Short mmCIF file of C-alpha atoms and ligand atoms in Angstrom, two decimals:
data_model
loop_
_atom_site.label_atom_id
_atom_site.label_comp_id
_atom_site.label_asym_id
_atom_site.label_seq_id
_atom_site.Cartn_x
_atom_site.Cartn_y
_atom_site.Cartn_z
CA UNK A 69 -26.65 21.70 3.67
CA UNK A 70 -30.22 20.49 4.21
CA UNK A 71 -29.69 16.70 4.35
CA UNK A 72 -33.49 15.64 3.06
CA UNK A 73 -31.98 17.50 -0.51
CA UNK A 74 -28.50 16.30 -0.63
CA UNK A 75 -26.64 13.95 -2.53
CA UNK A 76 -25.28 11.85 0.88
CA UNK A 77 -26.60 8.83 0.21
CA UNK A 78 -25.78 6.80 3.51
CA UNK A 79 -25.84 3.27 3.64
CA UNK A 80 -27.21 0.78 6.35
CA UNK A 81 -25.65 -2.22 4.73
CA UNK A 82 -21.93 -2.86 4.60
CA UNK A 83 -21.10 -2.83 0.68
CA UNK A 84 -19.53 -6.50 0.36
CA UNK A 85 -16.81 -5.20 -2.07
CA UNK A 86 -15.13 -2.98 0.49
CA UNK A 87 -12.33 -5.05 2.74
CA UNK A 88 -11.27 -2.43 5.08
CA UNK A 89 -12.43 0.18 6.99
CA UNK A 90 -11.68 3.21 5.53
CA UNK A 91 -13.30 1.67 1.96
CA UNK A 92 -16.36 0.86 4.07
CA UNK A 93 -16.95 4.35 5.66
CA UNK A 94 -16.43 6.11 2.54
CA UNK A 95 -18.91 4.09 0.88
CA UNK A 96 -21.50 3.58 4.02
CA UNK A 97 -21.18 7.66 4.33
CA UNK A 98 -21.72 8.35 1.13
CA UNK A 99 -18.55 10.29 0.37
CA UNK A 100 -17.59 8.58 -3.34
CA UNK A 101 -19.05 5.96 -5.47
CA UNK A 102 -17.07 3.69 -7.61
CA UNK A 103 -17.34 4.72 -11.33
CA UNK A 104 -14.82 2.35 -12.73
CA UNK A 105 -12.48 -0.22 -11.21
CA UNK A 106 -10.00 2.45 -9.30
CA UNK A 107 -11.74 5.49 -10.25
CA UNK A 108 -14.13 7.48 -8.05
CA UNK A 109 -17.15 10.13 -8.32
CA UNK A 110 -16.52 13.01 -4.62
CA UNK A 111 -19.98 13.23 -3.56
CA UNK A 112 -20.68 16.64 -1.63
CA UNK A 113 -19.65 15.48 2.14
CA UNK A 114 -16.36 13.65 0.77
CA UNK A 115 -15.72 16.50 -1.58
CA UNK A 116 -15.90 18.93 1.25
CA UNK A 117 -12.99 16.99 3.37
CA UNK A 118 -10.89 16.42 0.24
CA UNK A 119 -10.61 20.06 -0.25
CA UNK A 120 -9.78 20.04 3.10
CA UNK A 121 -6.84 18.69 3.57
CA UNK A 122 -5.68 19.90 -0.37
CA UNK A 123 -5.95 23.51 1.92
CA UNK A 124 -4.12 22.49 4.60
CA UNK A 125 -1.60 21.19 1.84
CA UNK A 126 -1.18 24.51 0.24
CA UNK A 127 -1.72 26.93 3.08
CA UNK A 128 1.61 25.03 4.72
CA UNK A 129 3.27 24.56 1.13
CA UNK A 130 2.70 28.25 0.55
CA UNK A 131 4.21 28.98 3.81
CA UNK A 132 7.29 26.74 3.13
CA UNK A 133 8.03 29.41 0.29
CA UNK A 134 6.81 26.91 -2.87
CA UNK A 135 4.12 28.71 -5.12
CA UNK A 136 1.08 26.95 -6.58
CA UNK A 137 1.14 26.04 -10.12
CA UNK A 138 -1.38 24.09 -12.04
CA UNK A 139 -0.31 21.78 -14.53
CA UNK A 140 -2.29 19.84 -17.20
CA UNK A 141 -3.48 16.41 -16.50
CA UNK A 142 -2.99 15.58 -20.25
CA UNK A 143 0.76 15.39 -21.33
CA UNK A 144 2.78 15.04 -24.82
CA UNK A 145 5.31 11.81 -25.07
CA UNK A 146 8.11 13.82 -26.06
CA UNK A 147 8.73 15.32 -23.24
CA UNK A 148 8.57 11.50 -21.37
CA UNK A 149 10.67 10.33 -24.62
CA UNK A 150 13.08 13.14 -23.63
CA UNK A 151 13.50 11.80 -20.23
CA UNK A 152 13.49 8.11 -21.39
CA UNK A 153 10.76 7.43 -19.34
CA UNK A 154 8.45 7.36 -21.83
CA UNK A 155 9.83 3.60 -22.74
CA UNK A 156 10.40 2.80 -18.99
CA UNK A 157 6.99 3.39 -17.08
CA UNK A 158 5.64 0.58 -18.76
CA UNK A 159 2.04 -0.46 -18.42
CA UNK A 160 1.06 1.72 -15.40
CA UNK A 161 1.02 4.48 -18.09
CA UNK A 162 -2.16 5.26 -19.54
CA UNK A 163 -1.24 6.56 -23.27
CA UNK A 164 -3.64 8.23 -25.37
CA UNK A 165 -3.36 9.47 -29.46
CA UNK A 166 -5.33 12.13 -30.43
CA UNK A 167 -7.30 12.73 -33.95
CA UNK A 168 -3.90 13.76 -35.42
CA UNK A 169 -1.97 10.95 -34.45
CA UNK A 170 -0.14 12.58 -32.08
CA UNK A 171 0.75 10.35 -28.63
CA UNK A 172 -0.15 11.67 -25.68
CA UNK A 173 -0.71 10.54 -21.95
CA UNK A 174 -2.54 10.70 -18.87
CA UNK A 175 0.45 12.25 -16.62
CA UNK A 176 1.11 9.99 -13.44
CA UNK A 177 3.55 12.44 -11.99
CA UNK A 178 4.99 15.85 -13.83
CA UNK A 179 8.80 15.82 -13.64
CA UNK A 180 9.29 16.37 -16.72
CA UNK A 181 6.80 18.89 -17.38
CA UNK A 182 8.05 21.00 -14.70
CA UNK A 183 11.22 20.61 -15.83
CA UNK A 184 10.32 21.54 -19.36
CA UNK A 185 8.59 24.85 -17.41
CA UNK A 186 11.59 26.03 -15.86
CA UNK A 187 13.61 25.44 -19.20
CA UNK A 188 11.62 27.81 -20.85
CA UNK A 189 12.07 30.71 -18.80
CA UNK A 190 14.29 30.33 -16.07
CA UNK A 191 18.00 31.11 -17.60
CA UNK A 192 20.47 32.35 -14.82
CA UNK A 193 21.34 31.19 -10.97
CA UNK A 194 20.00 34.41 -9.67
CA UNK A 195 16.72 33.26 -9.74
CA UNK A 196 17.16 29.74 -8.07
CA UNK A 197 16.50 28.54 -5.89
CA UNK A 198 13.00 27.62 -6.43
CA UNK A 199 9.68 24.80 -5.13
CA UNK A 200 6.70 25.01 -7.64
CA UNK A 201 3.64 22.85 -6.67
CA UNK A 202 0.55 21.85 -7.85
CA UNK A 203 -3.02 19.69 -6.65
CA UNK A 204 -3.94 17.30 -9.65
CA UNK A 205 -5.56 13.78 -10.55
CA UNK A 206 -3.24 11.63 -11.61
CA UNK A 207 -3.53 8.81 -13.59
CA UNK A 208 -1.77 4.92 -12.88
CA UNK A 209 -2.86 1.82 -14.21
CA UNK A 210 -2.25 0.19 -10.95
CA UNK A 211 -2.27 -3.74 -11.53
CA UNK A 212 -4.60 -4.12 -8.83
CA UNK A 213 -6.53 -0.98 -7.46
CA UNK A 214 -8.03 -1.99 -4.09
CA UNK A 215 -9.01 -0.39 -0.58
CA UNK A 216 -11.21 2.30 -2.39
CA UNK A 217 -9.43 5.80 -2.87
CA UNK A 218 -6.30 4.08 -1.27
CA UNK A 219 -5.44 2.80 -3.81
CA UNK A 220 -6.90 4.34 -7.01
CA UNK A 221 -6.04 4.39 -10.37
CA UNK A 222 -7.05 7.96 -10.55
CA UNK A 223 -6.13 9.97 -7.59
CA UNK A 224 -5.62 13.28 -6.43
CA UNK A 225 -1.70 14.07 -5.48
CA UNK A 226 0.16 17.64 -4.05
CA UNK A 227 3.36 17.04 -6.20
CA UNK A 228 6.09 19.59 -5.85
CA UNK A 229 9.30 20.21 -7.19
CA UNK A 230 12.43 22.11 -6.30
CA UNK A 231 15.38 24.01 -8.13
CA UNK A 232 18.55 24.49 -6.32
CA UNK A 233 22.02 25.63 -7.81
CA UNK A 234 23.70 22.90 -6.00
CA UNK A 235 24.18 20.32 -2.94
CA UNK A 236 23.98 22.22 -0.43
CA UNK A 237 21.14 24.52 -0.96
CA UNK A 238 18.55 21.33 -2.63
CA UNK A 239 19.30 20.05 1.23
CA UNK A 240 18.00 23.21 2.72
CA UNK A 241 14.75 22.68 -0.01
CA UNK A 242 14.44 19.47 0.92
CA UNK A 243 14.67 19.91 4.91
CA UNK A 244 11.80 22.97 4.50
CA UNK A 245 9.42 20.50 2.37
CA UNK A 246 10.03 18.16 4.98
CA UNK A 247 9.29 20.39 7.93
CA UNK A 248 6.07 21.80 5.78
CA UNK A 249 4.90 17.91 5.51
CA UNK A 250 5.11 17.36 9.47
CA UNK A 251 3.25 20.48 9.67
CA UNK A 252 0.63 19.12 7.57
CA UNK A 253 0.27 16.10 9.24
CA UNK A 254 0.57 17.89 12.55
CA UNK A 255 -2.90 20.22 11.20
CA UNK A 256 -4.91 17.05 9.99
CA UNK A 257 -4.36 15.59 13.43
CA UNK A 258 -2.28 12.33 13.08
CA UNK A 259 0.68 11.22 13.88
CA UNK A 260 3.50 10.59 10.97
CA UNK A 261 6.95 9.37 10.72
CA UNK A 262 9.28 9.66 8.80
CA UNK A 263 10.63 6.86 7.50
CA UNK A 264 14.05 6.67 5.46
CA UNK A 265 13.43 5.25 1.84
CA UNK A 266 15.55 3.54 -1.19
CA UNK A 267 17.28 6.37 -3.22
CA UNK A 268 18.45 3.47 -5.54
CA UNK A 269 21.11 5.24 -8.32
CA UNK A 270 21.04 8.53 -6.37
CA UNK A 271 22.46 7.08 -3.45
CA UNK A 272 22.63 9.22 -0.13
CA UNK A 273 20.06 9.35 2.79
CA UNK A 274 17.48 12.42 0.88
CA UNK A 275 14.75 9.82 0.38
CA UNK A 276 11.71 9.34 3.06
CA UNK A 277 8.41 8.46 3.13
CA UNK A 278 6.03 9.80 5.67
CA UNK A 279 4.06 7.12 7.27
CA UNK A 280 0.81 7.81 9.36
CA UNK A 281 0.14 5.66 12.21
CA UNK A 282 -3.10 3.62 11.49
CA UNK A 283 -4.25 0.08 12.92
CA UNK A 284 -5.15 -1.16 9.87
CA UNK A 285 -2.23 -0.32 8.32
CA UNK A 286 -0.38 -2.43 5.50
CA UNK A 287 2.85 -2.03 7.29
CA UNK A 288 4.42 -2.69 10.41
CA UNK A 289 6.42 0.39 11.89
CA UNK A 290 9.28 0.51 14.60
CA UNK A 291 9.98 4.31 15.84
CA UNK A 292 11.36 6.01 18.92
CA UNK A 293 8.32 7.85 21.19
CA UNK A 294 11.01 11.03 20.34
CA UNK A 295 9.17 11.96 17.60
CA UNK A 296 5.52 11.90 19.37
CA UNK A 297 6.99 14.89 21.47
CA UNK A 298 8.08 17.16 18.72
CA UNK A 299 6.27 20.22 18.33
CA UNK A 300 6.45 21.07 14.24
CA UNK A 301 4.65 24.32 14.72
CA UNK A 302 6.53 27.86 13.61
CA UNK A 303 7.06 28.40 17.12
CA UNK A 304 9.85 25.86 17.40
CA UNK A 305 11.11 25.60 14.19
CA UNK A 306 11.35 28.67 11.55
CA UNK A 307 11.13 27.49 8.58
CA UNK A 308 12.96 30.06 6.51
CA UNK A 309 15.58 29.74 8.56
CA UNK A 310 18.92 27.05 7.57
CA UNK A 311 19.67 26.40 10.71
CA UNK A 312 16.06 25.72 12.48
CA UNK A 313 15.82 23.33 9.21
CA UNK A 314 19.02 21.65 10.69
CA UNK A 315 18.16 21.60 13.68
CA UNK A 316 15.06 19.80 12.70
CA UNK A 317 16.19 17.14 10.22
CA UNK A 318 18.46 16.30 13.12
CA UNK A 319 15.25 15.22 15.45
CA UNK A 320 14.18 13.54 12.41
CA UNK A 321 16.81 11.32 11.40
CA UNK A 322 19.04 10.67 14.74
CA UNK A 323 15.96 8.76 15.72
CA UNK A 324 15.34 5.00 15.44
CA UNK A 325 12.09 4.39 12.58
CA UNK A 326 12.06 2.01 10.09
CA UNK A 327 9.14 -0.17 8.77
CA UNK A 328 9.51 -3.62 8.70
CA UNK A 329 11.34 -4.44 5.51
CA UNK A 330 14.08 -1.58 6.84
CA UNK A 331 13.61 -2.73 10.54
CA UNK A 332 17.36 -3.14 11.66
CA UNK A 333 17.36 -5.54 15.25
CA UNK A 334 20.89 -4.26 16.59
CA UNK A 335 19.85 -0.26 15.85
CA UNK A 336 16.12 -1.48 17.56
CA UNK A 337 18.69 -2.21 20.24
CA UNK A 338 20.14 0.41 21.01
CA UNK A 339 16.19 2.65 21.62
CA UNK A 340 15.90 2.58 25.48
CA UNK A 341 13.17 -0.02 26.43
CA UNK A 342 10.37 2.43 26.85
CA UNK A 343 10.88 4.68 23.95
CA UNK A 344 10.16 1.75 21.56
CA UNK A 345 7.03 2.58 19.61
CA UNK A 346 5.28 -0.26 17.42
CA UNK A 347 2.32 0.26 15.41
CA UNK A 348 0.68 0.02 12.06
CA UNK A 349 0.82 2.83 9.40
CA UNK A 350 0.15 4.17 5.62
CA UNK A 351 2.40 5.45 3.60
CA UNK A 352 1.07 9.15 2.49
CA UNK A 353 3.90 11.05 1.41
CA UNK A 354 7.36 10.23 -0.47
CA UNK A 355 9.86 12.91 -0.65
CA UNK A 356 12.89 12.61 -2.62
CA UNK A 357 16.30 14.46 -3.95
CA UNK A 358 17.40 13.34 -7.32
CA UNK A 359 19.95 15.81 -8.46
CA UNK A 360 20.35 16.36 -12.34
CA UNK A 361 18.28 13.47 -13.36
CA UNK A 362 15.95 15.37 -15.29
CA UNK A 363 17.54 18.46 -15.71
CA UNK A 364 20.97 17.02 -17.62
CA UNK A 365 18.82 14.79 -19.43
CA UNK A 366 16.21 17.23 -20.59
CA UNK A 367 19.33 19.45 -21.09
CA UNK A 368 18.12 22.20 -18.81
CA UNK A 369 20.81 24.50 -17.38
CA UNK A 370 21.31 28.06 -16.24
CA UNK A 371 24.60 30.66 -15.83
CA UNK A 372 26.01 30.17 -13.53
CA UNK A 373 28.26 33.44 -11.69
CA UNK A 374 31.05 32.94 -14.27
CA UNK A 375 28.92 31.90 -17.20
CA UNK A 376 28.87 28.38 -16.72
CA UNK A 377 26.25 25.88 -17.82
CA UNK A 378 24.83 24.52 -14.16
CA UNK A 379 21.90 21.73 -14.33
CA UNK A 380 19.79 22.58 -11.59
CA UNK A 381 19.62 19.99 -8.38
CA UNK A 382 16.02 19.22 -8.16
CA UNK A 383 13.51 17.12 -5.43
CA UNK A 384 10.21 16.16 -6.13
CA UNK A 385 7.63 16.17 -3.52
CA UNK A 386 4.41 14.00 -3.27
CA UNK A 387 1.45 14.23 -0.69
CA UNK A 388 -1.13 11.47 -1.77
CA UNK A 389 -4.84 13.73 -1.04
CA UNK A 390 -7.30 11.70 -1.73
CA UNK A 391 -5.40 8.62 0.38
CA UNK A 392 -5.18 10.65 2.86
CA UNK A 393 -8.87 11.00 2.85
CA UNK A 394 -8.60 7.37 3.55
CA UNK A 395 -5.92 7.45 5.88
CA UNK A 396 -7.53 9.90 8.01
CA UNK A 397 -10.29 7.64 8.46
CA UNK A 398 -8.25 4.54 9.12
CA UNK A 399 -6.69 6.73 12.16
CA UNK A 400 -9.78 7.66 13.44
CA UNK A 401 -12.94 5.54 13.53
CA UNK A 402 -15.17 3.00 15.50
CA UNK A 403 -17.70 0.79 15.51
CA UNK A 404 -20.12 3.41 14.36
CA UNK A 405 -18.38 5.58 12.02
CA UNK A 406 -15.73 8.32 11.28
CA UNK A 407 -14.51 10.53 14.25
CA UNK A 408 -13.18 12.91 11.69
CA UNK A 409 -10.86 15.71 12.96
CA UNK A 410 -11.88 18.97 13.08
CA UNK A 411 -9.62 20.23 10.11
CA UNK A 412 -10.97 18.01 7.67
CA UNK A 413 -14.53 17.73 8.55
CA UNK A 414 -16.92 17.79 5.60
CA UNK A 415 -19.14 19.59 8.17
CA UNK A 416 -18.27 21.29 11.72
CA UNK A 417 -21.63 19.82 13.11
CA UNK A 418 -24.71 18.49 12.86
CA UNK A 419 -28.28 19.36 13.34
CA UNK A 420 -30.51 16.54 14.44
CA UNK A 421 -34.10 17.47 14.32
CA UNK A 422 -35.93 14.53 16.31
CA UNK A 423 -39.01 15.89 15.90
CA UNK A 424 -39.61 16.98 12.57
CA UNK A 425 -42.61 19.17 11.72
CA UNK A 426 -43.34 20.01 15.33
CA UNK A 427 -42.88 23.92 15.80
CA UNK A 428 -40.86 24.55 18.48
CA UNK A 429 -37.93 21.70 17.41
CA UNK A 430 -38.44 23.33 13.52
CA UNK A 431 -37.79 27.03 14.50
CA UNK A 432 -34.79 25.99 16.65
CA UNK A 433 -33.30 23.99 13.92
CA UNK A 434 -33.93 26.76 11.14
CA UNK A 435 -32.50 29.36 13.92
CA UNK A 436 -29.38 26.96 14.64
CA UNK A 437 -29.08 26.62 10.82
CA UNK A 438 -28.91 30.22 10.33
CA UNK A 439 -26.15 30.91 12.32
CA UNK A 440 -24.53 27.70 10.90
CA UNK A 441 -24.90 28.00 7.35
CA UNK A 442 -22.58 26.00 5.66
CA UNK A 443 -20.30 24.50 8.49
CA UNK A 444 -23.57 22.49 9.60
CA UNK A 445 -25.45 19.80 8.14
CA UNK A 446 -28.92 20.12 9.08
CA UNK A 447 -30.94 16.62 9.44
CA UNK A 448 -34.02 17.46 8.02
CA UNK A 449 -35.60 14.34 7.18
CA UNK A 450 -38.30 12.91 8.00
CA UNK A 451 -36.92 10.11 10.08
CA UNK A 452 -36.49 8.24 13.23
CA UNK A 453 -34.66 9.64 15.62
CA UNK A 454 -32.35 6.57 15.91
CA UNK A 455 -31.75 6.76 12.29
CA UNK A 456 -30.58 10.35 12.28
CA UNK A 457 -28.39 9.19 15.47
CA UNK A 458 -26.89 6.47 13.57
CA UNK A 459 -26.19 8.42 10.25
CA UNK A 460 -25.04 11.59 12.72
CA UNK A 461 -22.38 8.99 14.49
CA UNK A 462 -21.68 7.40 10.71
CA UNK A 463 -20.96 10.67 9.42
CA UNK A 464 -18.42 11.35 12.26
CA UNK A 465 -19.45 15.17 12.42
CA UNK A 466 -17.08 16.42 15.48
CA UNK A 467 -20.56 17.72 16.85
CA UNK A 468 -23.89 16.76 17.25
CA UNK A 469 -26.99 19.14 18.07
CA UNK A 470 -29.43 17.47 18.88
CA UNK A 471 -33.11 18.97 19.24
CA UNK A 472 -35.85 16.76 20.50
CA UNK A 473 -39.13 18.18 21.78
CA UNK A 474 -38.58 18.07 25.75
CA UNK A 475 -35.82 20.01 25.64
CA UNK A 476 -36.61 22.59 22.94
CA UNK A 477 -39.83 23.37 25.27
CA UNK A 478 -37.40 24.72 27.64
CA UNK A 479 -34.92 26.47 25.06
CA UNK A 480 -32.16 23.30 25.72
CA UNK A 481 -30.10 21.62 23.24
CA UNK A 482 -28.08 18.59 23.40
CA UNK A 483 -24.65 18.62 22.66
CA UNK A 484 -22.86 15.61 21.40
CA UNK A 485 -18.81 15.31 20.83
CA UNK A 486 -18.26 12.34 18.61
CA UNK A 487 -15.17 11.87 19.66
CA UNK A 488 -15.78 11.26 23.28
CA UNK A 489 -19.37 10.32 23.23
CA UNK A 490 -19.74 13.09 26.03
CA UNK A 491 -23.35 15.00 26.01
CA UNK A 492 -24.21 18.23 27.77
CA UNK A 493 -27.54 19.62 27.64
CA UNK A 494 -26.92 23.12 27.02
CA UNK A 495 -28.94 27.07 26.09
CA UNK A 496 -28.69 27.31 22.21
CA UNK A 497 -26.28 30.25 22.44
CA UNK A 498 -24.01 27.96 25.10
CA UNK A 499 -24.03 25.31 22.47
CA UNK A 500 -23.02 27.54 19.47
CA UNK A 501 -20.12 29.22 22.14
CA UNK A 502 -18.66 25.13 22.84
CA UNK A 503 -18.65 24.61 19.07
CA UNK A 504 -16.86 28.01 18.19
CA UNK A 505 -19.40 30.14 16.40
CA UNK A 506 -20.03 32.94 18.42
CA UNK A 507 -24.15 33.86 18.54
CA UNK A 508 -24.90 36.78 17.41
P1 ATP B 752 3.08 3.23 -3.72
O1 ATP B 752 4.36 2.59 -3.29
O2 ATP B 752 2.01 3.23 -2.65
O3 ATP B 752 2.61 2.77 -5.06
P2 ATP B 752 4.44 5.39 -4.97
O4 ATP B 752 5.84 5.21 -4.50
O5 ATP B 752 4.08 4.92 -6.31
O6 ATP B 752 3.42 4.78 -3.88
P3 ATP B 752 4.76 8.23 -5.24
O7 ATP B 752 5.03 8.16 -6.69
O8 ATP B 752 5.86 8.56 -4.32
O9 ATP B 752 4.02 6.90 -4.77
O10 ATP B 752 3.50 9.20 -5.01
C1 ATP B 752 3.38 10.07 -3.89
C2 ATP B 752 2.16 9.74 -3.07
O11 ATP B 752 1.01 9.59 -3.88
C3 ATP B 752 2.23 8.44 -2.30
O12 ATP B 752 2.94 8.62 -1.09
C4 ATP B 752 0.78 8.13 -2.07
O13 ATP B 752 0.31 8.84 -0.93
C5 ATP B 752 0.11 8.69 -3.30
N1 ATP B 752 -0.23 7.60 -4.24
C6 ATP B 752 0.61 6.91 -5.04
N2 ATP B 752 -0.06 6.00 -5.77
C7 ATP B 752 -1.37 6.11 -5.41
C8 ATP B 752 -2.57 5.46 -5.81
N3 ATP B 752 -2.55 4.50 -6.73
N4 ATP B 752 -3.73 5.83 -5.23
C9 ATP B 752 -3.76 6.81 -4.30
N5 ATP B 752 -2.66 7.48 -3.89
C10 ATP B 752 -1.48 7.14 -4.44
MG1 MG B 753 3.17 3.21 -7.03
#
């Protein structure tokens, strides 16, 4: 994108509404503006990383074996009245009645739609198990929205659910989404932990929320350094395979982390000295295994092998996206901006004309641009070069390419990694090589 004709409308000033950091990038970057209290407008940069990471999502939920749905965002109340949620969500619930008097709602999460799905057409064990998935906005009434698209009162969620003929096989769905969500997390390039959670009537241990480790995050966290060492890729764990999944929810649970309201002194004990990890962190993801909750109450079953009426075991599945956009900056920032990781980057670099309207710096640029095309955001304006440094750092493009006059006169480019701060004058074709687009 040409930035002189794009809808990135940086700011200089810190917005005074925004109390942390992530909530002041986004806004100083121009990725979102505030349309109502909790609800935002994706400009074209912060657009660009929330599809992002909803890829990463479903290229690694699609690899766990779960298929891609899409489900309405607009719901009927009977299916919530045959849950008996309908009663219980209470105000966070944003009902709506239509021109026929019919009640309807804004769904905040899809159990019982997906449930309802399944009942339709899914009528013997044979073809269980199964994970369905889908990428929506969601709709809560949170009491207090705050921290920007943290938390939103519209907000974009992966929510997944799983099917399992009993026990022991929704523990082998559960383990896979689990492994798929450290995989995730792995991709986006932050660290996350898994943190036991209440299961409150459901009882067992098949309850955790996935916590990414963040200074400014709202809780405190207590973990052994065991799970910075795990490698989540499918080299060392398959993920089709039982016992890999075993193998793996082992690393994952016979290791101390807790956040504070769990944190357990005597257990913190036991963690040799320097394997005790303390930090900050977000909570992006909540997985949990509630058995026949829905599916006895919404009085979906299938034959069983001697024609018995089984309610499926079921899990649902939640990856928060557009917090994570959020998140990701929380991880990763400084004084002057985003450092975003390569994955999500709205754009792999950035062009930084210095000298705009001179010949030689314009035919690079256009040249550079060229071979770019999309990945690159070309700084075309008619500015100072500080400012286009300053916006270029803001942005937290993983590369900056910069062209000033001097250099251009002798074919050289400067090469910034915003993640370092380390510069290298370099031949164009040199720079496009570092960067990973091969010059044609
Ligand atoms: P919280 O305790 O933060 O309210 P929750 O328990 O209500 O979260 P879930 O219902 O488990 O959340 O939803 C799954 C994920 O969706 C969460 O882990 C989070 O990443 C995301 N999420 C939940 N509520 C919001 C919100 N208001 N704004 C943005 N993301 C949200
Ligand atoms: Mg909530």
């Amino acid at each position: 994108m040409r930035l002189s004709h794009s809808l990135i409308p940086t700011l200089k000033e810190v917005p005074a509404e925004a109390q942390i950091a992530s909530h002041r990038l986004m806004l100083r970057a121009g990725l979102v503006r505030q349309t109502a209290a909790g609800i935002y407008a994706w400009l074209p940069a912060g657009l660009r990383v929330l599809n992002n990471i909803a890829n990463i999502v479903r290229e690694e939920q699609n690899a766990a074996g779960a298929q891609e749905v899409l489900m309405p965002t607009i719901q009927p109340a009977s299916l919530w009245q045959e849950s008996g949620r309908y009663e219980d969500y209470g105000k966070e619930m944003l009902r709506i009645r239509d021109r026929h008097e019919r009640d309807l709602l804004y769904g905040p999460t899809n159990e019982e739609m997906i449930t309802d799905l399944y009942r339709q057409s899914v009528k013997s064990y044979k073809e269980l198990p199964q994970i369905a998935y889908h990428i929506q906005w969601k709709f809560r009434d949170e009491v207090r929205p705050r921290f920007g698209v943290m938390r939103g009162r519209e907000f974009l969620m992966k929510d997944g659910y799983s099917f399992d003929i009993d026990y022991a096989s929704a523990v082998i769905s559960y383990r896979r989404m689990m492994l798929a969500y450290m995989r995730t997390f792995q991709r986006l390039g932050v660290k996350a932990i898994p943190m036991v959670a209440d299961t409150g009537p459901i009882g067992g241990d098949l309850s955790h929320e996935f916590i990414i480790l963040a200074p400014t995050g709202e809780s405190q966290v207590f973990f052994d350094a065991a799970f910075e060492d795990v490698d989540y890729s499918a080299a060392n764990f398959d993920i089709r395979e039982p016992a890999d999944l075993d193998r793996f929810f082992g690393v994952m649970t016979d290791n101390y982390a807790a956040t504070d309201e769990k944190h357990d002194l005597d257990a913190w004990g036991k963690v040799a000295e320097d394997r005790r990890r303390e930090g900050r962190g977000i909570e992006v993801g909540h997985i949990f295994y509630f058995g026949t909750k829905y599916s006895a109450a919404m009085n979906f079953a299938v034959a069983g092998p001697d024609g018995q009426k089984i309610h499926p075991e079921m899990g649902s599945y939640g990856i928060g996206v557009s917090r994570m956009v959020g998140a990701l900056i929380e991880a990763s920032h400084d004084e002057a901006g985003i450092i975003w990781p390569d994955s999500a980057a709205p754009f792999k670099a950035a062009i930084l004309n210095l000298k705009q309207g001179d010949a030689t710096t314009d035919a690079i640029c256009e040249d550079l641009y060229g071979k770019l095309g999309q990945s690159a955001l070309y700084d075309d304006r008619a500015e100072r070069a500080g400012v286009k440094f300053a916006d270029a750092d803001l942005m937290g493009h993983p590369w900056q390419i910069i062209i000033g006059p001097r250099g251009a006169a002798a074919g050289l480019v400067e090469l910034k990694r915003r993640a370092t701060g380390e510069r290298e004058e370099l031949s164009l074709d040199a720079a496009l090589a570092r960067i990973g687009v091969t010059a044609s």
